[in-house]
CSV table of C-alpha atoms in Angstrom, one decimal:
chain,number,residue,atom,x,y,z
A,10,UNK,CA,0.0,0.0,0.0
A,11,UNK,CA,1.7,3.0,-1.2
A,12,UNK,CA,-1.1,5.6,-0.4
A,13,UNK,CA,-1.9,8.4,1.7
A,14,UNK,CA,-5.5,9.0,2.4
A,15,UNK,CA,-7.0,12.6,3.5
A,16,UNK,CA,-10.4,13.2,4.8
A,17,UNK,CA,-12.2,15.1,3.9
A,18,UNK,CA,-11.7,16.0,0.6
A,19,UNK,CA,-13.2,19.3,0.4
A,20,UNK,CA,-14.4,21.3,3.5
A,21,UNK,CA,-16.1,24.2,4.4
A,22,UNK,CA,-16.3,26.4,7.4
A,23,UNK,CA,-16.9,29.3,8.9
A,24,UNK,CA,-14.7,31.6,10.9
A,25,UNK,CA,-16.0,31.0,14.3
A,26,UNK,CA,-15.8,27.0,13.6
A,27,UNK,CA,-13.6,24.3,15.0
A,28,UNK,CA,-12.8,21.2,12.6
A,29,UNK,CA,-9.9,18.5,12.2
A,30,UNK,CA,-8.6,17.3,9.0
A,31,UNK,CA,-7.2,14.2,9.1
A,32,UNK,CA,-4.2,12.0,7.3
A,33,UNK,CA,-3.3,8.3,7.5
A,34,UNK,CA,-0.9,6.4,6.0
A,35,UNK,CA,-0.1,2.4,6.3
A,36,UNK,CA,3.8,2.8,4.5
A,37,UNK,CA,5.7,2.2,8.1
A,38,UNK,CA,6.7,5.5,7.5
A,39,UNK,CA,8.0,7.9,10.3
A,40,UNK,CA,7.7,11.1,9.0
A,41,UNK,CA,4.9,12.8,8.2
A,42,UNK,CA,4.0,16.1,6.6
A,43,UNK,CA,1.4,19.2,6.7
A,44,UNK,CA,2.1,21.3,3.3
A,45,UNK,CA,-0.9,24.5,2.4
A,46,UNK,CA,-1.1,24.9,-1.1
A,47,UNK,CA,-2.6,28.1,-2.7
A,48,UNK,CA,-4.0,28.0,-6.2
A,49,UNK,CA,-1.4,27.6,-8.9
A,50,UNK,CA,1.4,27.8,-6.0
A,51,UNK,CA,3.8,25.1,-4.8
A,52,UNK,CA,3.3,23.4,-1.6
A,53,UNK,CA,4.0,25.6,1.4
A,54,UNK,CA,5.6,23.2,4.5
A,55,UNK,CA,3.7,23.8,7.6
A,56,UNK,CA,5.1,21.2,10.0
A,57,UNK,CA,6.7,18.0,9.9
A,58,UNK,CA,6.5,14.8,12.3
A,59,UNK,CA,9.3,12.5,12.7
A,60,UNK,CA,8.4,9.4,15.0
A,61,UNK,CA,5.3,10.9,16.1
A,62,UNK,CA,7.6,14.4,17.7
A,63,UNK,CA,6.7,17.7,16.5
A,64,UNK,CA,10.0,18.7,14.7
A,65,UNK,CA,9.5,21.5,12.5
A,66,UNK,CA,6.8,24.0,13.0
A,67,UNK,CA,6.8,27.0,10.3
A,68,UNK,CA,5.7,29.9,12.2
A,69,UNK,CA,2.7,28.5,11.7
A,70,UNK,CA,-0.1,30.6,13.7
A,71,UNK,CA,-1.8,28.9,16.6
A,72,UNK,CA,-5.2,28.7,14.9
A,73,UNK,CA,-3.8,25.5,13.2
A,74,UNK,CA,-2.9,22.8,15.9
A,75,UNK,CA,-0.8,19.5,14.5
A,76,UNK,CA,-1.7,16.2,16.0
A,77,UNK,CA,0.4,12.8,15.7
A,78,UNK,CA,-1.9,10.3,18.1
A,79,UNK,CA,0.3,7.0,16.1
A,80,UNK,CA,2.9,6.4,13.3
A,81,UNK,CA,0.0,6.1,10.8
A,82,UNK,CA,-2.2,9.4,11.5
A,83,UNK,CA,-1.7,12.5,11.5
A,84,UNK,CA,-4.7,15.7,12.2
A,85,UNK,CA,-4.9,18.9,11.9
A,86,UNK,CA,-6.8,20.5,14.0
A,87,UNK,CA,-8.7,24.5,13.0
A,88,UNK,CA,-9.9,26.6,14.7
A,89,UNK,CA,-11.1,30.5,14.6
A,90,UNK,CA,-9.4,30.6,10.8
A,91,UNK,CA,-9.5,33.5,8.4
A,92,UNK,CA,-10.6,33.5,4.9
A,93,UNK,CA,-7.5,33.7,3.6
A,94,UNK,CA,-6.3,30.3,5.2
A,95,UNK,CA,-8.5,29.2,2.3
A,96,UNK,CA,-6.4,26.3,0.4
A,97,UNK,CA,-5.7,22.5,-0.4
A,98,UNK,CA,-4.1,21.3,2.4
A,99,UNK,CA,-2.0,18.2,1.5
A,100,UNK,CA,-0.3,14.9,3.7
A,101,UNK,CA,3.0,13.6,3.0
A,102,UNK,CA,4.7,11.1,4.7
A,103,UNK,CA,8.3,9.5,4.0
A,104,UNK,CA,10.2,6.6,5.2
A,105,UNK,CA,12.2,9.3,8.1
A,106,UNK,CA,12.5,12.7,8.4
A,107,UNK,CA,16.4,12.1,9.3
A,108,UNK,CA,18.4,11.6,6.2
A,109,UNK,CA,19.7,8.4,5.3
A,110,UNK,CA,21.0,6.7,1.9
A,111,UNK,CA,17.5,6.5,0.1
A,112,UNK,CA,16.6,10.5,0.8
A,113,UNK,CA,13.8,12.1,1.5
A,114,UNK,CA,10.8,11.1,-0.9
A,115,UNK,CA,7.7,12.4,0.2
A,116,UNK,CA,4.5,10.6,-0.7
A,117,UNK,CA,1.7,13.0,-1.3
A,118,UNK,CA,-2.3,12.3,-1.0
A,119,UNK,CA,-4.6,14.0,-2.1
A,120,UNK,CA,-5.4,16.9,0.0
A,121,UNK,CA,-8.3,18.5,1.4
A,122,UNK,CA,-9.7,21.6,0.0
A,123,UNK,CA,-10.7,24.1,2.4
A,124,UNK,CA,-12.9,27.3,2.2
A,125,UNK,CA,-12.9,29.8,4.6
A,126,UNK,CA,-16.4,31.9,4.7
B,18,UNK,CA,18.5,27.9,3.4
B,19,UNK,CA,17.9,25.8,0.2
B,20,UNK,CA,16.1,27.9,-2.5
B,21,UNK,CA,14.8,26.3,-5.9
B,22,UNK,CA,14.4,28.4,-9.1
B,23,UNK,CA,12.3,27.1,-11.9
B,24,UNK,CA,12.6,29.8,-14.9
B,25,UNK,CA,9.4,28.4,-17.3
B,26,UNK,CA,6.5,29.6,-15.0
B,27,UNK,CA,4.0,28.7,-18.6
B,28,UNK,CA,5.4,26.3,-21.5
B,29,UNK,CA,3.1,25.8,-24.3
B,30,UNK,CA,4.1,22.8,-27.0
B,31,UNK,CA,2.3,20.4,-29.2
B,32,UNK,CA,2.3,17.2,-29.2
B,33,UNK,CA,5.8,15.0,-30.4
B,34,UNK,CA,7.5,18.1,-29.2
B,35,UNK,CA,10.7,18.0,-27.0
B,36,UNK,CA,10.5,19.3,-23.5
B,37,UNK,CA,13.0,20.6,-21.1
B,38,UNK,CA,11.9,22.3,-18.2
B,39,UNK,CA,15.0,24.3,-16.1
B,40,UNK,CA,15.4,23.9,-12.3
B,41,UNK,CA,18.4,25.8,-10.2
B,42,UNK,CA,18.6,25.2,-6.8
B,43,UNK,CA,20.9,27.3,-4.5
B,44,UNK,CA,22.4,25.5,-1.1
B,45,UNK,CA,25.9,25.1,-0.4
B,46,UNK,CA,25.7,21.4,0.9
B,47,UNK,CA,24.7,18.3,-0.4
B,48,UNK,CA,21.4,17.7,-1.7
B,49,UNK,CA,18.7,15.5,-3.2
B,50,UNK,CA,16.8,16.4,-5.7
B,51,UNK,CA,13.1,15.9,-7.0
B,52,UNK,CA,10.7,16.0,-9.7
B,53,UNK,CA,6.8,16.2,-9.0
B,54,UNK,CA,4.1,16.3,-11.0
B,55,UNK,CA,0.6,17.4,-10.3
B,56,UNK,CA,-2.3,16.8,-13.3
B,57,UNK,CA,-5.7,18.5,-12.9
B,58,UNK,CA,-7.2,17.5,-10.3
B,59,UNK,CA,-4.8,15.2,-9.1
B,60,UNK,CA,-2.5,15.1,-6.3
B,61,UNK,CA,1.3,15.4,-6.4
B,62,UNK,CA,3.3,12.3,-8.0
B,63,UNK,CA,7.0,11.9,-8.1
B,64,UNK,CA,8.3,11.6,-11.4
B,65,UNK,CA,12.2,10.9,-10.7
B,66,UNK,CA,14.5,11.5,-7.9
B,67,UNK,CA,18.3,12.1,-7.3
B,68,UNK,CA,20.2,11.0,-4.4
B,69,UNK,CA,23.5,10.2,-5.5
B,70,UNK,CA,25.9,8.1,-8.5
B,71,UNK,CA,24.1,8.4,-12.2
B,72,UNK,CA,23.4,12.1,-12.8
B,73,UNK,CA,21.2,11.1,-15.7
B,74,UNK,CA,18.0,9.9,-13.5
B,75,UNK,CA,15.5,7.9,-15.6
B,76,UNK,CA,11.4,8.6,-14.2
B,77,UNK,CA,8.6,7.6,-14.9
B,78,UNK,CA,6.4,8.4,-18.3
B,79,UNK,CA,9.6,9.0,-20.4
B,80,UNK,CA,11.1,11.9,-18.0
B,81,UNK,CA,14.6,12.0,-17.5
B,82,UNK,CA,16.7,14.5,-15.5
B,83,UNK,CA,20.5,15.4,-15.5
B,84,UNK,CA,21.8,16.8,-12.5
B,85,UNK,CA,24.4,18.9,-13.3
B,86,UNK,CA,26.4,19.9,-9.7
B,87,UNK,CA,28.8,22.7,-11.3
B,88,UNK,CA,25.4,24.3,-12.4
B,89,UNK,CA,23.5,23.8,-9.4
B,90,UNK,CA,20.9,22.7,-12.0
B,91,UNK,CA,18.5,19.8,-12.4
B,92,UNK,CA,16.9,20.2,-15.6
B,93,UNK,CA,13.6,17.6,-16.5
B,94,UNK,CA,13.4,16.4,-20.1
B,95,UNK,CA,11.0,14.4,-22.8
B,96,UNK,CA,11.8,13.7,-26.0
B,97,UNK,CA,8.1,13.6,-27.3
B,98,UNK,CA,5.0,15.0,-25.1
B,99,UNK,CA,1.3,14.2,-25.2
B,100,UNK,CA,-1.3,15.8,-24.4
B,101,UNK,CA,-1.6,14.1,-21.2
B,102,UNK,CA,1.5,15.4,-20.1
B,103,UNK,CA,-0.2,18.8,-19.4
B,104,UNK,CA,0.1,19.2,-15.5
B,105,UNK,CA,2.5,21.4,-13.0
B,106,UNK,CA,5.6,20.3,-12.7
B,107,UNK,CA,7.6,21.0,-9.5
B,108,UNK,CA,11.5,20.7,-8.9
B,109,UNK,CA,12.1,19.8,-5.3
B,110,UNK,CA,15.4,19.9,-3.1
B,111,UNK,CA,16.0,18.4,0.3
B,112,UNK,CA,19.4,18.9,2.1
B,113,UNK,CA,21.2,16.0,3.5
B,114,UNK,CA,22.1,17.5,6.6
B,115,UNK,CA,20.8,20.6,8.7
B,116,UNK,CA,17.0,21.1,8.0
B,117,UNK,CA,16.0,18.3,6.0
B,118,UNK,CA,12.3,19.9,4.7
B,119,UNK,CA,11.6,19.7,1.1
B,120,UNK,CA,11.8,22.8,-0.6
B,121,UNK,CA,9.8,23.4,-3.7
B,122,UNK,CA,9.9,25.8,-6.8
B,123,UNK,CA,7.7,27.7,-7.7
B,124,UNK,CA,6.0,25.7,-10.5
B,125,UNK,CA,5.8,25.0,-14.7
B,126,UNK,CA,2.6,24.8,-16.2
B,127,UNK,CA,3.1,22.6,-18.6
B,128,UNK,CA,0.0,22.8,-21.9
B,129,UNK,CA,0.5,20.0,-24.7
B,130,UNK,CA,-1.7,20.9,-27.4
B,131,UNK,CA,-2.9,18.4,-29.8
């Protein structure tokens, strides 16, 4: 199994709302990935997850909240966003965040497509 | 901090034509190096990848890339497109050691015509 799943695929909600996204992936992998992607931009990292430890958080503002409960899921939790944290958000995972001989390839799924009234 | 550069933000060709798409990456270390691709509607694929020995990486679909360290370059190539090579293409670059993120260009928007 060489897929990431994201649920759900497209959501909307309003400012004042709380909701999670969520990510799972059954690869054994221990990293795993929140990227925000604008329309016809490239993937933005948000944070990364290696062996279930918050490792790298970019500035990202409280209103999103990262949540690794096992080595297979990942959420992201909103809360109180603004309109313009309208995007697709997307999962990765690889095999580890730490570098060894194979790299670094992410696997990608599909992403959840969020609106922000 | 890695950067990428990728200089064809909108490529247009017809079909059977040759493609090369540029990528420049700026980082002083050692790095590995990524294609993605995203079709319409789709999510993000990896077409090819470079970690070390061959410079001349073999994807899938027909790419190929040549990783070209005294240029800082990784350049994507097809000898013949189709139409349902029209998609974004994305060079990625993740440093060996230090922060390890995957750092992405900004995007070619690749159109094959018919």
């Amino acid at each position: 199994d060489t897929e990431v799943t994201q649920t759900p695929k497209h959501l909307v909600m309003g400012m004042t709302n709380k909701k999670s996204l969520k990510c799972e992936q059954h690869m054994g992998h221990r990293a795993m990935y929140w990227y925000k992607q604008k329309a016809k931009k490239p993937p933005e990292l948000m944070f990364v997850y290696s062996y279930e430890k918050l490792s790298i958080n970019e500035s990202v503002p409280s209103r999103f909240s990262p949540e690794c409960p096992n080595s297979s899921l990942l959420n992201l939790h909103l809360h109180a966003l603004q309109p313009e944290d309208s995007a697709l958000y997307l999962c990765a995972s690889s095999q580890a965040h730490l570098q060894d001989r194979g790299g670094n390839e992410q696997f990608f799924g599909p992403g959840t497509r969020l609106t922000v009234l | 901090a890695q950067s990428v550069s990728q200089h064809n933000h909108h490529v247009i060709l017809s079909e059977a034509a040759s493609l090369e798409l540029g990528c420049n990456y700026s980082y002083g270390g050692t790095v590995n190096l990524f294609w993605y691709v995203q079709y319409p509607g789709q999510h993000l694929q990896l077409l090819l990848k470079y970690f070390s020995g061959d410079p001349l990486v073999k994807g899938i679909k027909g790419f190929e890339a040549e990783f070209i360290k005294s240029k800082f370059s990784f350049n994507l190539r097809k000898p013949s497109v189709q139409w349902s090579d029209t998609a974004e293409y994305f060079c990625a670059v993740n440093a060996r050691t230090g922060r390890r993120a995957l750092t992405f260009g900004s995007g070619t928007r690749l159109q094959v015509q018919p």
